Coordinates of C-alpha atoms in Angstrom, one line a residue:
Chain A
M11 CA 114.8 63.2 178.7
N12 CA 116.0 59.6 178.7
R13 CA 119.6 58.5 177.8
R14 CA 118.3 57.5 174.2
L15 CA 116.9 61.0 173.6
I16 CA 119.9 62.6 175.0
L17 CA 122.0 60.5 172.3
L18 CA 119.5 61.2 169.4
T19 CA 119.8 65.0 170.2
A20 CA 123.5 64.9 170.4
L21 CA 123.6 63.2 167.1
A22 CA 121.1 65.7 165.5
A23 CA 123.6 68.5 166.8
A24 CA 126.6 66.7 165.6
H25 CA 125.6 65.7 162.2
L26 CA 123.0 68.5 161.2
P27 CA 124.3 71.6 162.2
L28 CA 122.3 73.7 160.0
I29 CA 119.0 72.6 162.1
A30 CA 118.0 75.4 164.5
A31 CA 121.5 76.9 164.3
Q32 CA 122.1 79.5 166.8
Q33 CA 122.2 82.0 164.1
D34 CA 118.7 81.5 163.5
D35 CA 117.5 82.0 166.9
Q36 CA 117.7 85.6 166.8
Y37 CA 115.0 85.8 164.2
V38 CA 111.5 85.7 166.2
L39 CA 108.0 86.6 165.4
G40 CA 106.8 89.9 166.1
P41 CA 103.3 91.0 167.3
D42 CA 101.9 91.5 163.7
S43 CA 102.3 87.6 163.4
Q44 CA 100.1 87.0 166.5
E45 CA 96.3 86.3 166.6
K46 CA 94.7 89.4 168.3
A47 CA 91.3 89.4 169.9
D48 CA 90.1 92.7 168.5
V49 CA 91.3 92.1 164.9
P50 CA 88.8 90.5 162.6
K51 CA 89.5 87.1 161.7
G52 CA 89.7 85.8 158.0
E53 CA 88.8 82.2 157.3
V54 CA 91.2 79.4 156.4
I55 CA 89.3 76.9 153.9
Q56 CA 90.9 73.7 153.1
M57 CA 90.0 73.1 149.5
P58 CA 89.4 69.5 147.9
A59 CA 92.6 67.9 146.9
W60 CA 93.6 69.0 143.4
K61 CA 93.8 65.8 141.5
D62 CA 93.0 66.5 137.9
S63 CA 95.8 68.7 136.7
K64 CA 96.5 68.9 133.2
I65 CA 99.6 70.7 133.4
Y66 CA 101.1 68.0 135.9
P67 CA 99.0 65.0 135.1
G68 CA 98.9 62.2 137.6
T69 CA 99.6 64.3 140.5
T70 CA 97.8 65.2 143.6
R71 CA 98.2 68.0 146.1
D72 CA 96.4 69.8 148.9
W73 CA 95.7 73.3 149.1
W74 CA 93.8 76.2 151.4
I75 CA 92.7 79.5 150.8
Y76 CA 92.5 82.4 153.2
V77 CA 89.4 84.7 152.9
P78 CA 89.7 88.1 155.0
A79 CA 87.0 89.1 156.9
Q80 CA 86.6 92.3 155.1
Y81 CA 86.1 90.6 151.7
K82 CA 83.1 91.7 149.9
K83 CA 81.7 89.9 146.8
E84 CA 81.3 93.3 144.9
T85 CA 85.0 94.2 145.3
P86 CA 87.8 92.3 143.6
A87 CA 90.2 91.1 146.0
A88 CA 94.0 91.2 145.7
V89 CA 95.4 87.7 145.4
M90 CA 98.6 86.2 147.0
V91 CA 99.9 82.7 146.3
F92 CA 102.2 80.7 148.6
C93 CA 104.1 77.9 147.2
D94 CA 104.5 75.0 149.8
G95 CA 101.4 76.7 151.2
A96 CA 101.1 74.3 154.2
G97 CA 104.1 76.0 155.5
F98 CA 102.6 79.1 155.6
V99 CA 98.8 78.6 156.2
K100 CA 98.7 77.7 159.8
R101 CA 98.0 80.2 162.4
D102 CA 100.4 78.5 164.9
G103 CA 103.1 77.7 162.3
Q104 CA 106.2 79.3 161.3
F105 CA 104.9 82.2 158.9
R106 CA 101.3 82.3 160.4
V107 CA 100.1 84.3 157.2
P108 CA 96.4 84.3 158.3
N109 CA 97.5 86.2 161.4
V110 CA 99.8 88.6 159.5
F111 CA 97.2 89.2 156.8
D112 CA 94.3 89.7 159.5
N113 CA 96.5 92.4 161.1
L114 CA 97.8 94.1 158.0
I115 CA 94.4 94.3 156.4
A116 CA 92.7 95.6 159.5
K117 CA 95.4 98.4 159.6
G118 CA 95.1 99.2 156.0
E119 CA 98.7 98.3 155.4
M120 CA 98.0 95.7 152.8
P121 CA 94.9 95.6 150.5
V122 CA 91.9 92.9 151.2
T123 CA 93.7 89.9 149.7
I124 CA 92.7 86.3 149.2
G125 CA 95.7 83.9 150.1
I126 CA 96.2 80.7 148.1
F127 CA 98.3 78.2 149.8
I128 CA 99.2 75.3 147.5
Q129 CA 101.3 72.2 147.9
P130 CA 103.7 70.9 145.2
G131 CA 102.2 67.8 143.6
T132 CA 103.0 64.1 144.6
F133 CA 102.1 61.0 142.5
P134 CA 99.9 59.0 145.1
T135 CA 99.9 55.2 145.2
S136 CA 97.3 52.7 146.4
N137 CA 99.6 51.7 149.2
P138 CA 99.4 54.4 152.2
K139 CA 102.6 52.8 153.6
E140 CA 104.6 54.0 150.3
K141 CA 106.3 57.4 150.1
A142 CA 104.7 59.2 147.1
R143 CA 107.3 60.6 144.8
S144 CA 107.3 64.3 145.0
N145 CA 107.0 66.6 141.8
R146 CA 108.3 69.4 143.9
S147 CA 111.6 70.2 142.2
F148 CA 110.0 69.6 138.8
E149 CA 107.4 72.2 139.3
Y150 CA 109.5 74.7 141.5
D151 CA 113.0 74.6 140.1
S152 CA 112.3 74.4 136.4
L153 CA 112.6 77.5 134.4
G154 CA 109.7 78.4 131.7
D155 CA 105.9 79.0 132.1
L156 CA 104.5 75.7 133.3
H157 CA 104.0 76.7 136.8
A158 CA 102.7 80.2 135.8
R159 CA 100.1 78.3 133.5
F160 CA 99.3 75.7 136.4
L161 CA 98.4 78.7 138.4
L162 CA 96.5 80.7 135.7
E163 CA 94.7 78.0 133.9
E164 CA 93.8 75.8 136.9
I165 CA 94.0 77.3 140.5
L166 CA 93.0 80.8 140.0
P167 CA 89.8 80.0 137.8
A168 CA 89.0 77.3 140.6
V169 CA 89.0 80.0 143.3
A170 CA 87.4 82.7 141.0
K171 CA 84.5 80.3 140.8
D172 CA 83.6 81.2 144.1
Y173 CA 85.4 84.5 144.7
N174 CA 85.8 87.7 143.0
L175 CA 89.6 88.1 142.4
T176 CA 91.2 91.0 140.7
T177 CA 92.9 90.6 137.5
N178 CA 95.0 93.5 138.0
P179 CA 98.6 92.2 138.0
D180 CA 99.9 94.8 140.4
E181 CA 97.5 93.2 142.9
R182 CA 98.6 89.9 142.2
G183 CA 101.8 88.5 144.4
I184 CA 103.4 85.3 144.8
C185 CA 105.6 84.0 147.7
G186 CA 107.7 80.9 148.4
N187 CA 110.8 79.7 150.4
S188 CA 113.8 77.9 148.7
S189 CA 112.8 76.3 145.4
G190 CA 109.4 77.9 146.1
G191 CA 111.5 81.1 146.1
I192 CA 113.0 80.8 142.7
C193 CA 109.2 79.3 141.7
A194 CA 107.6 82.5 142.8
F195 CA 110.3 84.6 140.7
T196 CA 109.8 82.4 137.7
V197 CA 106.0 82.7 137.7
A198 CA 106.2 86.7 137.6
W199 CA 109.0 86.7 135.4
E200 CA 107.2 84.4 132.7
R201 CA 103.9 86.0 133.4
P202 CA 104.5 90.0 134.5
N203 CA 101.1 90.8 133.0
E204 CA 99.5 88.6 135.5
F205 CA 101.9 88.4 138.5
R206 CA 103.9 91.4 139.6
K207 CA 104.9 91.1 143.3
V208 CA 107.3 88.5 144.3
I209 CA 108.6 87.3 147.8
S210 CA 111.6 85.0 147.9
H211 CA 113.0 83.5 151.0
I212 CA 116.3 81.7 150.7
G213 CA 115.4 81.4 147.2
S214 CA 117.3 78.7 145.1
F215 CA 118.6 80.8 142.4
T216 CA 121.3 78.1 141.9
N217 CA 121.8 75.5 139.4
I218 CA 119.1 72.8 140.5
R219 CA 117.5 73.1 137.1
G220 CA 119.1 76.0 135.6
G221 CA 118.1 78.8 137.7
H222 CA 121.4 80.4 138.2
V223 CA 121.0 82.0 134.8
Y224 CA 118.7 84.5 136.1
P225 CA 120.9 87.4 137.2
A226 CA 122.6 87.2 133.7
L227 CA 118.8 87.1 132.2
I228 CA 117.6 90.0 134.1
R229 CA 120.7 92.3 133.0
K230 CA 120.0 91.3 129.2
T231 CA 116.3 91.6 129.5
D232 CA 114.0 94.5 129.2
K233 CA 113.0 95.5 132.8
K234 CA 109.8 93.9 133.8
P235 CA 107.3 95.9 135.9
L236 CA 107.9 93.5 138.9
R237 CA 108.5 94.2 142.6
V238 CA 110.8 91.8 144.2
F239 CA 111.7 91.2 147.9
L240 CA 114.6 88.7 148.2
Q241 CA 115.7 87.4 151.8
D242 CA 118.6 85.2 152.4
G243 CA 121.3 84.3 155.1
K244 CA 124.9 84.4 155.3
N245 CA 124.9 80.8 156.6
D246 CA 122.6 79.3 153.7
L247 CA 123.5 76.4 151.7
D248 CA 126.7 76.0 149.7
N249 CA 126.3 72.5 147.9
Q250 CA 126.4 70.9 144.4
F251 CA 123.7 73.2 143.1
G252 CA 125.5 76.3 144.0
N253 CA 126.0 78.8 146.8
W254 CA 122.6 80.3 148.1
P255 CA 124.0 83.6 149.5
L256 CA 126.2 84.3 146.6
A257 CA 123.3 83.4 144.2
N258 CA 120.9 85.8 145.9
E259 CA 123.5 88.6 146.1
D260 CA 123.9 88.2 142.4
M261 CA 120.2 88.3 142.0
A262 CA 120.0 91.7 144.0
A263 CA 122.9 93.1 142.3
A264 CA 121.4 92.3 138.7
L265 CA 118.0 93.6 139.9
K266 CA 119.7 96.7 141.1
F267 CA 121.6 97.0 137.8
A268 CA 118.5 96.7 135.8
G269 CA 116.6 99.4 137.7
Y270 CA 114.1 97.1 139.4
D271 CA 112.0 98.0 142.4
Y272 CA 113.4 95.4 144.7
Q273 CA 114.7 94.9 148.2
F274 CA 117.2 92.3 149.5
V275 CA 117.9 91.4 153.1
L276 CA 120.8 89.4 153.9
G277 CA 120.7 88.1 157.3
E278 CA 122.9 85.4 159.3
G279 CA 120.6 82.4 159.1
T280 CA 120.7 79.0 157.4
H281 CA 118.5 77.3 155.2
N282 CA 115.0 77.9 156.9
G283 CA 112.3 80.2 157.1
K284 CA 112.9 81.7 160.7
H285 CA 114.3 85.0 159.4
G286 CA 111.6 85.4 156.4
A287 CA 108.8 84.6 158.7
A288 CA 110.2 87.3 161.3
L289 CA 110.4 89.9 158.4
L290 CA 107.1 89.0 156.8
P291 CA 104.7 91.7 158.3
D292 CA 107.3 94.4 157.2
T293 CA 108.0 92.6 153.9
L294 CA 104.3 92.6 153.0
R295 CA 104.1 96.4 154.1
W296 CA 106.9 97.1 151.6
L297 CA 105.4 94.8 149.0
W298 CA 102.0 96.3 148.9
R299 CA 103.0 99.9 149.5
K300 CA 101.2 102.4 147.1
Chain B
M26 CA 109.9 62.0 171.6
K27 CA 107.7 61.2 168.3
H28 CA 108.3 64.8 167.0
L29 CA 112.0 64.2 167.2
F30 CA 111.9 61.0 165.5
L31 CA 109.8 62.6 162.8
S32 CA 112.2 65.3 162.2
L33 CA 115.2 63.2 162.3
A34 CA 113.6 61.0 159.6
L35 CA 112.8 63.8 157.4
L36 CA 116.4 65.4 157.9
T37 CA 117.8 62.1 157.0
S38 CA 115.9 61.7 153.9
A39 CA 116.5 65.3 152.8
A40 CA 120.2 64.7 153.4
A41 CA 120.5 61.5 151.4
Q42 CA 119.0 63.6 148.4
D43 CA 121.2 66.4 148.8
T44 CA 124.7 64.5 148.6
S45 CA 127.0 65.6 145.9
L46 CA 129.0 63.2 143.8
H47 CA 132.3 64.4 145.5
E48 CA 130.9 62.5 148.3
Y49 CA 130.8 59.2 146.6
L50 CA 133.9 59.3 144.3
S51 CA 137.4 58.8 145.6
D52 CA 140.4 60.7 144.0
S53 CA 142.3 57.5 144.8
E54 CA 139.8 55.1 142.8
P55 CA 140.0 56.2 139.2
W56 CA 138.5 54.3 136.1
K57 CA 140.2 50.9 135.7
E58 CA 139.9 48.8 132.6
A59 CA 138.0 45.7 133.4
A60 CA 137.9 44.1 130.0
S61 CA 139.0 44.7 126.5
G62 CA 139.1 43.2 122.9
Y63 CA 135.3 43.5 121.8
A64 CA 133.8 45.4 119.2
F65 CA 131.0 47.3 121.0
T66 CA 130.2 46.3 124.6
D67 CA 126.5 46.8 125.8
G68 CA 123.9 45.2 127.9
L69 CA 125.4 45.4 131.4
C70 CA 123.6 43.6 134.3
V71 CA 124.4 42.0 137.5
D72 CA 123.6 39.1 139.6
E73 CA 123.2 38.8 143.4
A74 CA 126.8 37.7 143.8
G75 CA 127.8 40.7 141.9
N76 CA 129.0 39.0 138.8
L77 CA 128.5 41.4 135.8
F78 CA 127.0 40.1 132.4
F79 CA 127.5 42.0 129.1
T80 CA 127.1 41.6 125.5
D81 CA 129.3 42.7 122.5
V82 CA 126.4 43.8 120.5
K83 CA 128.1 44.2 117.2
G84 CA 130.4 41.6 117.0
G85 CA 130.0 39.1 120.0
K86 CA 128.6 35.7 120.2
G87 CA 126.5 35.9 123.1
I88 CA 126.4 36.6 126.9
Y89 CA 129.6 37.2 128.5
K90 CA 130.4 37.1 132.2
L91 CA 132.9 39.1 134.3
D92 CA 133.3 36.9 137.4
A93 CA 133.1 39.0 140.7
A94 CA 135.7 36.8 142.6
S95 CA 138.5 36.2 139.7
G96 CA 137.7 39.5 137.5
K97 CA 138.0 37.0 134.5
V98 CA 135.7 37.2 131.6
D99 CA 134.1 34.2 129.9
L100 CA 131.5 33.4 127.3
F101 CA 128.7 32.6 129.4
L102 CA 126.0 31.8 126.8
D103 CA 126.7 31.2 123.1
N104 CA 124.8 31.5 120.0
L105 CA 122.8 34.8 121.0
P106 CA 124.6 37.5 119.1
G107 CA 123.1 41.1 119.0
I108 CA 121.7 41.6 122.5
S109 CA 121.5 45.3 123.4
G110 CA 119.7 45.3 126.7
L111 CA 120.0 42.6 129.5
Q112 CA 118.8 42.0 133.0
I113 CA 118.2 39.1 135.4
G114 CA 114.3 38.8 136.4
P115 CA 112.8 37.8 139.5
D116 CA 112.5 34.2 138.2
G117 CA 116.3 34.0 137.8
R118 CA 116.3 34.0 134.0
F119 CA 117.7 36.6 131.9
Y120 CA 115.5 39.0 130.1
A121 CA 117.1 40.6 126.7
C122 CA 116.3 43.1 123.9
H123 CA 117.5 40.8 121.0
N124 CA 117.8 43.6 119.1
K125 CA 119.5 41.8 116.1
E126 CA 116.4 39.5 116.0
Q127 CA 113.9 42.2 116.8
R128 CA 112.5 40.2 119.8
V129 CA 112.3 40.4 123.5
I130 CA 113.4 37.0 125.1
A131 CA 113.8 35.2 128.4
I132 CA 116.6 33.1 128.7
T133 CA 117.4 30.5 131.2
M134 CA 121.0 30.4 132.6
K135 CA 121.4 27.1 130.5
G136 CA 120.3 29.2 127.5
E137 CA 116.8 28.0 126.9
V138 CA 115.1 30.7 125.0
E139 CA 111.3 31.8 125.4
V140 CA 110.2 34.5 123.0
L141 CA 108.1 37.1 124.8
H142 CA 107.5 39.6 122.0
S143 CA 108.8 40.0 118.5
G144 CA 108.8 42.5 115.6
V145 CA 110.1 45.2 117.8
K146 CA 113.4 47.1 117.3
C147 CA 113.8 46.8 120.9
N148 CA 116.8 48.7 122.7
D149 CA 117.0 48.5 126.4
L150 CA 114.8 46.7 129.2
V151 CA 114.2 46.7 132.9
V152 CA 112.2 43.9 134.7
S153 CA 110.6 44.8 138.0
K154 CA 110.2 42.5 140.9
A155 CA 106.5 42.1 140.1
G156 CA 107.7 40.5 136.8
N157 CA 106.6 43.3 134.5
V158 CA 109.3 44.0 131.4
Y159 CA 109.6 47.4 130.2
F160 CA 111.6 48.2 126.9
T161 CA 112.3 51.1 124.9
E162 CA 112.0 50.9 121.0
T163 CA 114.3 54.0 120.1
P164 CA 113.2 54.5 116.5
T165 CA 109.5 54.3 117.0
Q166 CA 109.6 56.5 120.4
M167 CA 107.7 53.8 122.3
I168 CA 108.1 52.5 125.8
H169 CA 106.7 48.9 125.7
L170 CA 105.1 46.8 128.6
I171 CA 105.0 43.0 128.6
T172 CA 103.0 42.3 131.9
K173 CA 104.0 39.5 134.0
D174 CA 100.9 37.5 132.5
K175 CA 102.7 38.2 129.0
K176 CA 100.1 40.7 127.9
H177 CA 101.9 43.4 125.7
I178 CA 101.0 47.1 126.0
V179 CA 102.4 50.1 124.6
A180 CA 103.0 52.1 127.8
D181 CA 104.0 55.3 125.9
Q182 CA 104.2 56.6 122.6
G183 CA 105.4 59.7 121.0
H184 CA 106.7 61.8 124.1
V185 CA 110.2 60.4 124.6
A186 CA 112.9 61.7 121.8
K187 CA 114.6 58.4 121.0
P188 CA 113.8 56.5 124.2
N189 CA 117.1 54.5 124.9
G190 CA 118.2 53.7 128.5
I191 CA 115.5 52.6 131.1
T192 CA 115.6 51.7 134.9
I193 CA 113.1 51.8 137.7
S194 CA 113.1 53.3 141.5
P195 CA 113.8 51.2 144.5
D196 CA 110.3 51.1 145.4
E197 CA 109.4 50.2 141.9
R198 CA 106.9 53.0 141.5
T199 CA 108.7 55.0 139.2
L200 CA 109.9 54.1 135.7
V201 CA 112.5 56.2 133.9
A202 CA 113.8 56.3 130.4
S203 CA 116.5 58.4 128.9
E204 CA 116.2 60.3 125.6
H205 CA 119.0 59.8 123.0
G206 CA 117.6 62.3 120.8
G207 CA 116.9 65.0 123.4
K208 CA 118.1 66.2 126.8
H209 CA 115.6 64.7 129.1
V210 CA 115.1 61.6 131.2
W211 CA 111.4 60.8 131.5
A212 CA 109.7 59.5 134.6
W213 CA 106.2 57.9 134.9
H214 CA 104.2 56.5 137.8
I215 CA 103.8 52.8 137.8
E216 CA 100.2 51.8 138.6
D217 CA 99.3 48.5 140.6
D218 CA 98.7 46.8 137.0
G219 CA 102.3 47.8 135.7
T220 CA 101.0 50.6 133.5
L221 CA 102.5 53.9 133.3
T222 CA 100.7 57.4 134.3
G223 CA 101.9 61.0 134.8
G224 CA 104.7 61.0 132.2
A225 CA 106.8 64.0 132.4
P226 CA 110.4 65.2 131.4
F227 CA 111.2 64.9 135.1
M228 CA 115.1 65.1 134.7
T229 CA 117.2 67.3 132.3
M230 CA 120.6 66.2 131.2
W231 CA 123.7 68.6 130.8
L232 CA 124.1 69.1 127.1
P233 CA 127.7 69.0 125.4
V234 CA 128.8 72.4 124.4
G235 CA 127.3 73.4 121.2
K236 CA 124.7 70.4 121.1
E237 CA 121.0 70.1 121.6
T238 CA 121.0 66.7 122.4
A239 CA 122.5 64.7 125.3
S240 CA 122.6 61.5 123.7
G241 CA 121.4 59.7 126.8
D242 CA 122.0 56.0 126.9
G243 CA 121.8 53.1 129.2
A244 CA 120.8 53.7 132.9
T245 CA 120.8 52.1 136.2
T246 CA 119.6 52.8 139.8
E247 CA 121.7 53.2 142.9
S248 CA 120.4 51.8 146.1
K249 CA 119.4 55.3 147.6
G250 CA 117.2 55.8 144.4
R251 CA 119.6 58.0 142.5
Y252 CA 119.6 57.3 138.6
F253 CA 122.9 56.9 136.8
V254 CA 122.3 57.7 133.1
T255 CA 125.1 57.4 130.4
S256 CA 125.5 60.1 128.0
E257 CA 127.8 61.9 125.6
L258 CA 129.3 64.0 128.6
G259 CA 129.7 60.9 130.8
V260 CA 127.6 59.3 133.6
Q261 CA 125.0 61.8 134.7
I262 CA 123.6 61.5 138.1
F263 CA 120.1 62.5 139.3
D264 CA 118.8 62.4 142.9
P265 CA 115.2 61.1 143.4
A266 CA 113.9 64.6 143.3
G267 CA 115.1 64.5 139.8
R268 CA 117.8 67.0 140.2
L269 CA 121.1 66.6 138.4
S270 CA 123.8 66.2 141.1
G271 CA 126.9 65.5 139.1
I272 CA 128.5 63.9 136.2
I273 CA 131.1 61.3 136.3
A274 CA 133.6 61.9 133.5
K275 CA 134.0 59.1 130.9
P276 CA 137.1 57.0 131.2
V277 CA 138.2 57.9 127.8
A278 CA 137.5 61.5 127.1
D279 CA 136.5 61.2 123.3
G280 CA 135.0 57.7 123.8
K281 CA 131.4 56.6 124.5
V282 CA 129.8 55.2 127.4
V283 CA 126.5 53.4 126.4
S284 CA 125.6 51.2 129.6
C285 CA 126.4 51.2 133.1
E286 CA 125.7 48.9 136.0
F287 CA 127.1 48.4 139.7
A288 CA 128.6 45.0 140.2
G289 CA 131.4 43.4 142.2
K290 CA 130.8 41.3 145.3
D291 CA 130.0 44.6 147.3
H292 CA 128.0 45.9 144.3
D293 CA 130.0 49.3 144.5
L294 CA 132.0 48.9 141.3
L295 CA 130.3 51.2 138.6
F296 CA 131.1 49.6 135.2
V297 CA 130.5 51.2 132.1
A298 CA 130.3 49.7 128.6
A299 CA 132.8 52.0 126.7
G300 CA 133.1 50.8 123.2
D301 CA 135.7 47.9 122.6
K302 CA 136.4 48.0 126.7
L303 CA 134.7 47.9 130.0
F304 CA 135.8 50.1 132.7
S305 CA 135.0 50.0 136.5
R306 CA 135.2 52.6 139.3
K307 CA 134.8 52.0 142.8
L308 CA 132.2 54.1 144.3
K309 CA 131.1 54.8 147.9
V310 CA 127.5 54.0 146.8
T311 CA 126.1 50.7 146.1
G312 CA 123.7 49.5 143.3
Y313 CA 120.0 48.7 143.6
F314 CA 119.9 45.7 141.1
R315 CA 120.9 42.4 142.9

């Protein structure tokens, strides 16, 4: 480690305490997140970039699908969508969803499920040196049915061209972190007859674009047939948009009040996916339990 | 080392987006009256030295200059009454929405006028470094473009509810326009030829209690890419992700703010046109336009 690197590391530690904070180090991946030689491996396929969205005109985005080894064309597969999919799809990444799916599907702890890992849109430019504007906050933090429609009208039909996907909403789930977490909830909230299983890690149920109203809405709206898993950390963000742990506690209290099938895990972490990733196998067992 | 640099870069950009307005306002730097005695100030723009130019759209004679060094106001160019939008272009000329004459003009510093387009109820404009002029026509719901080679194009029509204020991102790849008759600030991707694609209601303004419109008005850009948009509630600030990060209260609680621009020798004084007066407030951030 040269002197400059030491300085940079010290700067990072001094000014950016949220990154790799000690509270997060306790959360490590368990055996169900690892590749196992004796477990059948599903296939991860990178799809051609999605460039012709009608819902989000002008955007492009990367996406991947995971097809389990046990998938058979004759039997409709369950579906699980991952917002910010790039952070979930890698076998050696933070969440390692393909490994977790391989292991849990092989044990019969979740159904044969096709995973759809999709990135938020960006507005590409002709100059590769320019940073493309991200459409992520608009797509994920906004309330309303736009993102549900994007998935239902554009992405799911594209996958269904080649794969037999279930239309049973109880077998369709959606998962995300942070703004992707509130997005996952919003999709199921807007289309409970299409998606009924939700995982939100460090979900932004704060006032980025009005999402802080969900606890109030949940309390005053007919109960929807959703199963909702929420994770947050006591040391998560507190900023101009709101306080993440309080917002998630408020969500959990509202789901409890209205009689939802929900679970809330409040850990000690900061604003990252480590705790959610460590929990993911257990989370999926709970989410997909009969 | 490469990874460390990459992660530091990512963190830095994330942090820039996450700042709250409390970090760039000072309690000890309230609004101060900068000029008074006009009918209806508007059309704020700035030059490289930080001198502020403005108009008195309902009663004035032409373009006024507030000197960055002395703080004194002079009539800079006479015989140009009724300008509602003003900016200095890359060629060193003023570009103006000459609302009273229903024309868009370029004006040299000596007052020589070139008519760029006429027969339009132009309201406000922005000029890109490439020399493209974008202007709003509020009653017809149009965003117009006059390209650098003086070709006129209707760049957007029928989407924006009474388009009013207009500004551009620091990379000049995103154009934004505020709704006077709605609650959104729209954003478009700027193509290489200057045309607009991918328009969407990218930002949502906070509404006054009991109202359905925010009365969005003149807008400017801060050097890190935040958009400052005047509205009935005050100056609403959006980060580059399109998230409302705060609202700076109006200098006069029951008054208006209709135009804003950073000026002063360090470009850190936020000026607002507030009816018969101009006010300024020293911020810890600086303007993009120079």
